[in-house]
PDB file of C-alpha atoms in Angstrom:
ATOM      1  CA  MET A   5     -58.813 121.634 -98.139  1.00 88.00           C
ATOM      2  CA  LYS A   6     -55.525 123.925 -98.546  1.00 94.00           C
ATOM      3  CA  VAL A   7     -51.604 122.508 -99.776  1.00 95.00           C
ATOM      4  CA  VAL A   8     -48.994 123.962 -97.815  1.00 95.00           C
ATOM      5  CA  ASN A   9     -46.007 123.473 -99.684  1.00 94.00           C
ATOM      6  CA  THR A  10     -42.873 122.917 -97.226  1.00 97.00           C
ATOM      7  CA  ASP A  11     -38.695 123.616 -98.013  1.00 95.00           C
ATOM      8  CA  ILE A  12     -38.761 120.092 -99.767  1.00 97.00           C
ATOM      9  CA  PRO A  13     -40.810 120.280-102.429  1.00 93.00           C
ATOM     10  CA  ASP A  14     -42.329 117.138-102.847  1.00 96.00           C
ATOM     11  CA  VAL A  15     -43.568 116.904 -98.911  1.00 98.00           C
ATOM     12  CA  LYS A  16     -46.541 118.972 -98.912  1.00 98.00           C
ATOM     13  CA  ILE A  17     -48.881 120.105 -95.380  1.00 98.00           C
ATOM     14  CA  ILE A  18     -52.467 119.490 -96.331  1.00 97.00           C
ATOM     15  CA  GLU A  19     -54.665 122.064 -94.138  1.00 95.00           C
ATOM     16  CA  PRO A  20     -58.490 120.727 -94.279  1.00 90.00           C
ATOM     17  CA  ARG A  21     -61.421 122.820 -93.667  1.00 89.00           C
ATOM     18  CA  VAL A  22     -63.107 122.301 -90.252  1.00 81.00           C
ATOM     19  CA  PHE A  23     -67.111 123.121 -90.211  1.00 90.00           C
ATOM     20  CA  GLY A  24     -67.872 123.619 -86.483  1.00 84.00           C
ATOM     21  CA  ASP A  25     -70.173 124.536 -83.997  1.00 87.00           C
ATOM     22  CA  ASP A  26     -71.216 124.279 -80.170  1.00 91.00           C
ATOM     23  CA  ARG A  27     -71.722 119.888 -81.904  1.00 88.00           C
ATOM     24  CA  GLY A  28     -68.269 119.591 -82.840  1.00 86.00           C
ATOM     25  CA  PHE A  29     -66.628 119.911 -85.997  1.00 87.00           C
ATOM     26  CA  PHE A  30     -66.699 118.195 -89.369  1.00 87.00           C
ATOM     27  CA  LEU A  31     -64.142 117.653 -91.864  1.00 83.00           C
ATOM     28  CA  GLU A  32     -63.245 116.070 -94.860  1.00 86.00           C
ATOM     29  CA  THR A  33     -59.452 113.789 -94.337  1.00 89.00           C
ATOM     30  CA  PHE A  34     -59.281 111.877 -97.624  1.00 93.00           C
ATOM     31  CA  ARG A  35     -60.524 112.796-101.492  1.00 93.00           C
ATOM     32  CA  ASP A  36     -58.538 110.872-104.210  1.00 95.00           C
ATOM     33  CA  ASP A  37     -59.322 113.236-107.138  1.00 96.00           C
ATOM     34  CA  TRP A  38     -58.775 116.382-104.826  1.00 95.00           C
ATOM     35  CA  PHE A  39     -55.413 115.008-104.159  1.00 96.00           C
ATOM     36  CA  ARG A  40     -54.399 113.479-106.919  1.00 96.00           C
ATOM     37  CA  GLU A  41     -54.298 116.831-108.290  1.00 96.00           C
ATOM     38  CA  ASN A  42     -53.053 118.669-105.614  1.00 95.00           C
ATOM     39  CA  CYS A  43     -50.421 116.158-104.083  1.00 95.00           C
ATOM     40  CA  ALA A  44     -49.207 112.956-105.638  1.00 96.00           C
ATOM     41  CA  ASP A  45     -51.002 110.687-108.411  1.00 97.00           C
ATOM     42  CA  VAL A  46     -50.917 107.734-106.351  1.00 98.00           C
ATOM     43  CA  THR A  47     -52.754 104.806-105.079  1.00 97.00           C
ATOM     44  CA  PHE A  48     -53.754 103.538-101.670  1.00 98.00           C
ATOM     45  CA  VAL A  49     -54.177 100.249-100.797  1.00 98.00           C
ATOM     46  CA  GLN A  50     -53.439  99.919 -96.750  1.00 96.00           C
ATOM     47  CA  ASP A  51     -54.650 102.018 -94.049  1.00 97.00           C
ATOM     48  CA  ASN A  52     -52.307 102.060 -90.490  1.00 97.00           C
ATOM     49  CA  HIS A  53     -53.040 103.022 -87.025  1.00 97.00           C
ATOM     50  CA  SER A  54     -50.872 103.204 -84.283  1.00 97.00           C
ATOM     51  CA  LYS A  55     -51.602 105.008 -81.000  1.00 98.00           C
ATOM     52  CA  SER A  56     -48.014 105.496 -78.844  1.00 98.00           C
ATOM     53  CA  SER A  57     -46.901 106.772 -74.949  1.00 98.00           C
ATOM     54  CA  GLN A  58     -45.353 110.421 -74.774  1.00 97.00           C
ATOM     55  CA  GLY A  59     -41.345 110.152 -75.461  1.00 97.00           C
ATOM     56  CA  ILE A  60     -41.967 107.541 -77.549  1.00 98.00           C
ATOM     57  CA  LEU A  61     -40.295 107.875 -81.298  1.00 98.00           C
ATOM     58  CA  ARG A  62     -41.310 105.775 -84.213  1.00 97.00           C
ATOM     59  CA  GLY A  63     -38.997 105.258 -87.142  1.00 93.00           C
ATOM     60  CA  LEU A  64     -37.069 106.998 -89.126  1.00 97.00           C
ATOM     61  CA  HIS A  65     -37.997 103.946 -91.676  1.00 97.00           C
ATOM     62  CA  TYR A  66     -37.826 103.706 -95.279  1.00 96.00           C
ATOM     63  CA  GLN A  67     -37.711 100.799 -97.767  1.00 94.00           C
ATOM     64  CA  LEU A  68     -35.941  99.870-101.103  1.00 92.00           C
ATOM     65  CA  GLU A  69     -38.535  97.922-102.064  1.00 92.00           C
ATOM     66  CA  HIS A  70     -42.394  97.992-102.443  1.00 93.00           C
ATOM     67  CA  THR A  71     -42.105 101.472-101.079  1.00 94.00           C
ATOM     68  CA  GLN A  72     -44.821 103.311 -99.185  1.00 96.00           C
ATOM     69  CA  GLY A  73     -45.776 107.052 -99.742  1.00 98.00           C
ATOM     70  CA  LYS A  74     -47.900 107.805 -96.732  1.00 98.00           C
ATOM     71  CA  LEU A  75     -50.821 110.043 -95.758  1.00 98.00           C
ATOM     72  CA  VAL A  76     -49.941 110.564 -91.503  1.00 98.00           C
ATOM     73  CA  ARG A  77     -52.326 112.435 -89.158  1.00 97.00           C
ATOM     74  CA  VAL A  78     -53.210 112.215 -85.847  1.00 98.00           C
ATOM     75  CA  THR A  79     -56.500 111.746 -84.467  1.00 97.00           C
ATOM     76  CA  HIS A  80     -55.743 111.742 -80.445  1.00 98.00           C
ATOM     77  CA  GLY A  81     -52.712 113.725 -79.201  1.00 98.00           C
ATOM     78  CA  SER A  82     -49.304 115.128 -81.104  1.00 98.00           C
ATOM     79  CA  VAL A  83     -46.696 114.762 -82.618  1.00 98.00           C
ATOM     80  CA  PHE A  84     -43.256 116.172 -84.646  1.00 98.00           C
ATOM     81  CA  ASP A  85     -43.599 114.277 -87.470  1.00 98.00           C
ATOM     82  CA  VAL A  86     -40.413 114.234 -89.728  1.00 98.00           C
ATOM     83  CA  ALA A  87     -39.534 113.140 -93.781  1.00 98.00           C
ATOM     84  CA  VAL A  88     -36.113 112.881 -94.982  1.00 98.00           C
ATOM     85  CA  ASP A  89     -34.919 112.555 -98.356  1.00 97.00           C
ATOM     86  CA  MET A  90     -33.081 109.077 -99.041  1.00 96.00           C
ATOM     87  CA  ARG A  91     -33.433 109.570-103.024  1.00 94.00           C
ATOM     88  CA  LYS A  92     -29.994 109.430-104.219  1.00 92.00           C
ATOM     89  CA  ASN A  93     -30.340 111.526-107.500  1.00 92.00           C
ATOM     90  CA  SER A  94     -32.472 114.318-105.996  1.00 93.00           C
ATOM     91  CA  VAL A  95     -32.213 117.677-105.391  1.00 94.00           C
ATOM     92  CA  SER A  96     -33.127 117.424-101.562  1.00 96.00           C
ATOM     93  CA  TYR A  97     -31.050 115.043-101.586  1.00 95.00           C
ATOM     94  CA  GLY A  98     -30.250 113.968 -97.588  1.00 95.00           C
ATOM     95  CA  GLN A  99     -32.566 117.304 -96.521  1.00 97.00           C
ATOM     96  CA  TRP A 100     -35.321 116.829 -93.637  1.00 98.00           C
ATOM     97  CA  PHE A 101     -38.240 118.413 -92.799  1.00 98.00           C
ATOM     98  CA  GLY A 102     -40.444 118.232 -89.748  1.00 98.00           C
ATOM     99  CA  THR A 103     -43.694 119.395 -88.004  1.00 98.00           C
ATOM    100  CA  GLU A 104     -46.045 118.989 -85.496  1.00 98.00           C
ATOM    101  CA  LEU A 105     -49.182 117.444 -86.317  1.00 98.00           C
ATOM    102  CA  SER A 106     -52.101 117.222 -83.758  1.00 98.00           C
ATOM    103  CA  ALA A 107     -56.097 116.792 -83.355  1.00 97.00           C
ATOM    104  CA  GLU A 108     -56.026 119.776 -82.349  1.00 96.00           C
ATOM    105  CA  ASN A 109     -54.585 121.124 -85.709  1.00 96.00           C
ATOM    106  CA  LYS A 110     -56.013 117.976 -87.854  1.00 97.00           C
ATOM    107  CA  ARG A 111     -53.034 118.763 -90.548  1.00 98.00           C
ATOM    108  CA  GLN A 112     -51.862 116.272 -92.754  1.00 98.00           C
ATOM    109  CA  MET A 113     -48.305 115.308 -94.054  1.00 98.00           C
ATOM    110  CA  TRP A 114     -47.985 113.789 -97.564  1.00 98.00           C
ATOM    111  CA  VAL A 115     -44.442 111.942 -97.533  1.00 98.00           C
ATOM    112  CA  PRO A 116     -43.492 110.062-101.213  1.00 97.00           C
ATOM    113  CA  ALA A 117     -41.885 107.501-101.788  1.00 96.00           C
ATOM    114  CA  GLY A 118     -38.671 107.280-101.189  1.00 95.00           C
ATOM    115  CA  PHE A 119     -38.006 109.417 -97.820  1.00 97.00           C
ATOM    116  CA  ALA A 120     -37.160 108.433 -94.625  1.00 97.00           C
ATOM    117  CA  HIS A 121     -40.446 108.817 -91.619  1.00 98.00           C
ATOM    118  CA  GLY A 122     -40.972 108.816 -88.240  1.00 98.00           C
ATOM    119  CA  PHE A 123     -42.386 110.411 -85.689  1.00 98.00           C
ATOM    120  CA  TYR A 124     -41.904 111.345 -82.068  1.00 98.00           C
ATOM    121  CA  VAL A 125     -44.537 111.566 -79.587  1.00 98.00           C
ATOM    122  CA  THR A 126     -44.572 115.069 -77.397  1.00 98.00           C
ATOM    123  CA  SER A 127     -48.301 114.387 -75.848  1.00 98.00           C
ATOM    124  CA  GLU A 128     -49.191 112.355 -73.525  1.00 98.00           C
ATOM    125  CA  SER A 129     -50.080 109.727 -75.867  1.00 98.00           C
ATOM    126  CA  ALA A 130     -51.116 110.520 -79.185  1.00 98.00           C
ATOM    127  CA  GLU A 131     -52.866 107.809 -81.965  1.00 98.00           C
ATOM    128  CA  PHE A 132     -51.077 108.153 -85.479  1.00 97.00           C
ATOM    129  CA  LEU A 133     -52.980 107.263 -89.469  1.00 97.00           C
ATOM    130  CA  TYR A 134     -51.352 106.671 -92.355  1.00 95.00           C
ATOM    131  CA  LYS A 135     -52.920 105.934 -95.664  1.00 98.00           C
ATOM    132  CA  CYS A 136     -50.110 103.678 -97.769  1.00 98.00           C
ATOM    133  CA  THR A 137     -49.339 103.350-101.609  1.00 98.00           C
ATOM    134  CA  ASP A 138     -48.240  99.666-101.230  1.00 97.00           C
ATOM    135  CA  TYR A 139     -48.184  97.386 -98.770  1.00 96.00           C
ATOM    136  CA  TYR A 140     -46.145  96.363 -95.988  1.00 93.00           C
ATOM    137  CA  HIS A 141     -42.559  94.135 -96.820  1.00 92.00           C
ATOM    138  CA  PRO A 142     -40.619  94.008 -93.434  1.00 90.00           C
ATOM    139  CA  GLU A 143     -37.732  92.621 -95.311  1.00 92.00           C
ATOM    140  CA  SER A 144     -36.891  95.732 -97.373  1.00 92.00           C
ATOM    141  CA  GLU A 145     -37.409  98.133 -94.748  1.00 94.00           C
ATOM    142  CA  VAL A 146     -34.571  99.941 -93.312  1.00 95.00           C
ATOM    143  CA  SER A 147     -33.782 102.318 -90.512  1.00 97.00           C
ATOM    144  CA  LEU A 148     -32.316 105.140 -89.916  1.00 97.00           C
ATOM    145  CA  ALA A 149     -30.782 106.440 -87.199  1.00 98.00           C
ATOM    146  CA  TYR A 150     -32.942 108.850 -85.434  1.00 98.00           C
ATOM    147  CA  ASN A 151     -30.276 111.035 -83.868  1.00 97.00           C
ATOM    148  CA  ASP A 152     -27.848 111.308 -86.629  1.00 97.00           C
ATOM    149  CA  THR A 153     -25.217 113.881 -87.004  1.00 96.00           C
ATOM    150  CA  LYS A 154     -24.880 114.684 -90.874  1.00 95.00           C
ATOM    151  CA  LEU A 155     -28.950 114.489 -90.879  1.00 96.00           C
ATOM    152  CA  SER A 156     -29.107 117.338 -87.380  1.00 96.00           C
ATOM    153  CA  ILE A 157     -32.799 117.155 -86.527  1.00 98.00           C
ATOM    154  CA  ASP A 158     -34.180 119.386 -84.445  1.00 96.00           C
ATOM    155  CA  TRP A 159     -36.449 116.749 -82.283  1.00 97.00           C
ATOM    156  CA  PRO A 160     -38.538 118.642 -79.449  1.00 96.00           C
ATOM    157  CA  LEU A 161     -37.662 116.126 -76.818  1.00 94.00           C
ATOM    158  CA  VAL A 162     -39.613 116.355 -73.719  1.00 89.00           C
ATOM    159  CA  ASN A 163     -37.383 117.144 -71.292  1.00 88.00           C
ATOM    160  CA  GLY A 164     -34.261 116.482 -73.244  1.00 87.00           C
ATOM    161  CA  LYS A 165     -34.985 113.082 -72.113  1.00 92.00           C
ATOM    162  CA  ALA A 166     -33.905 110.674 -74.978  1.00 94.00           C
ATOM    163  CA  PRO A 167     -36.448 109.118 -76.697  1.00 97.00           C
ATOM    164  CA  SER A 168     -37.896 105.603 -76.273  1.00 97.00           C
ATOM    165  CA  LEU A 169     -36.861 103.413 -79.333  1.00 97.00           C
ATOM    166  CA  SER A 170     -37.718 100.053 -80.543  1.00 96.00           C
ATOM    167  CA  ALA A 171     -35.043  97.470 -80.854  1.00 95.00           C
ATOM    168  CA  LYS A 172     -34.638  97.793 -84.310  1.00 94.00           C
ATOM    169  CA  ASP A 173     -34.725 101.897 -84.523  1.00 96.00           C
ATOM    170  CA  GLU A 174     -31.869 101.131 -81.676  1.00 96.00           C
ATOM    171  CA  GLN A 175     -29.453  99.471 -84.646  1.00 96.00           C
ATOM    172  CA  ALA A 176     -30.427 102.180 -87.175  1.00 97.00           C
ATOM    173  CA  HIS A 177     -28.048 103.382 -89.472  1.00 97.00           C
ATOM    174  CA  SER A 178     -26.292 106.314 -89.920  1.00 97.00           C
ATOM    175  CA  PHE A 179     -26.788 108.055 -92.717  1.00 97.00           C
ATOM    176  CA  ASP A 180     -23.963 107.725 -94.291  1.00 95.00           C
ATOM    177  CA  THR A 181     -23.997 103.355 -93.892  1.00 95.00           C
ATOM    178  CA  ALA A 182     -28.218 103.737 -95.099  1.00 95.00           C
ATOM    179  CA  PRO A 183     -28.531 102.138 -98.435  1.00 92.00           C
ATOM    180  CA  LYS A 184     -29.732 104.886-100.871  1.00 84.00           C
ATOM    181  CA  PHE A 185     -33.083 104.828-102.639  1.00 79.00           C
ATOM    182  CA  GLU A 186     -32.014 104.425-106.327  1.00 76.00           C
ATOM    183  CA  GLY A 187     -36.376 104.551-107.763  1.00 62.00           C
TER     184      GLY A 187
END
């Protein structure tokens, strides 16, 4: 596995080493000792798996308590994955990073605790997996508006159409009104 640094030092892209032939492929997706040494010294406690159709945007979500770092990847289809630094005392506070994650490129992204995270499905459908460093705690989740003008995230919207959002995400906070992560 190889770590690719991003414009936000704490957010990392992980590119796996893929072994393949005419029968298929093999790759290692996670190894605790390697991850601790090369990305972050964390413990994962929960794995999640979601499936979404094209045009769905999930997020941007973060937690004020029971904060979750997330190691994310796509096993079917492709998404545009985004992390926004909500850590009030960080040098990259308010900055975002986005990249394509797909079944084809097999990349993963490490999103540390204190970041809002979301993804937009660019393929017909996508299956998204994520390892989390804390258990899901809905009472401390915050939704940040995907289209906040202060953030100006360049989402690759299919046919320029507005994404499909959950009711919670339709009521999301702007960056200025969203509670900030103090941890």
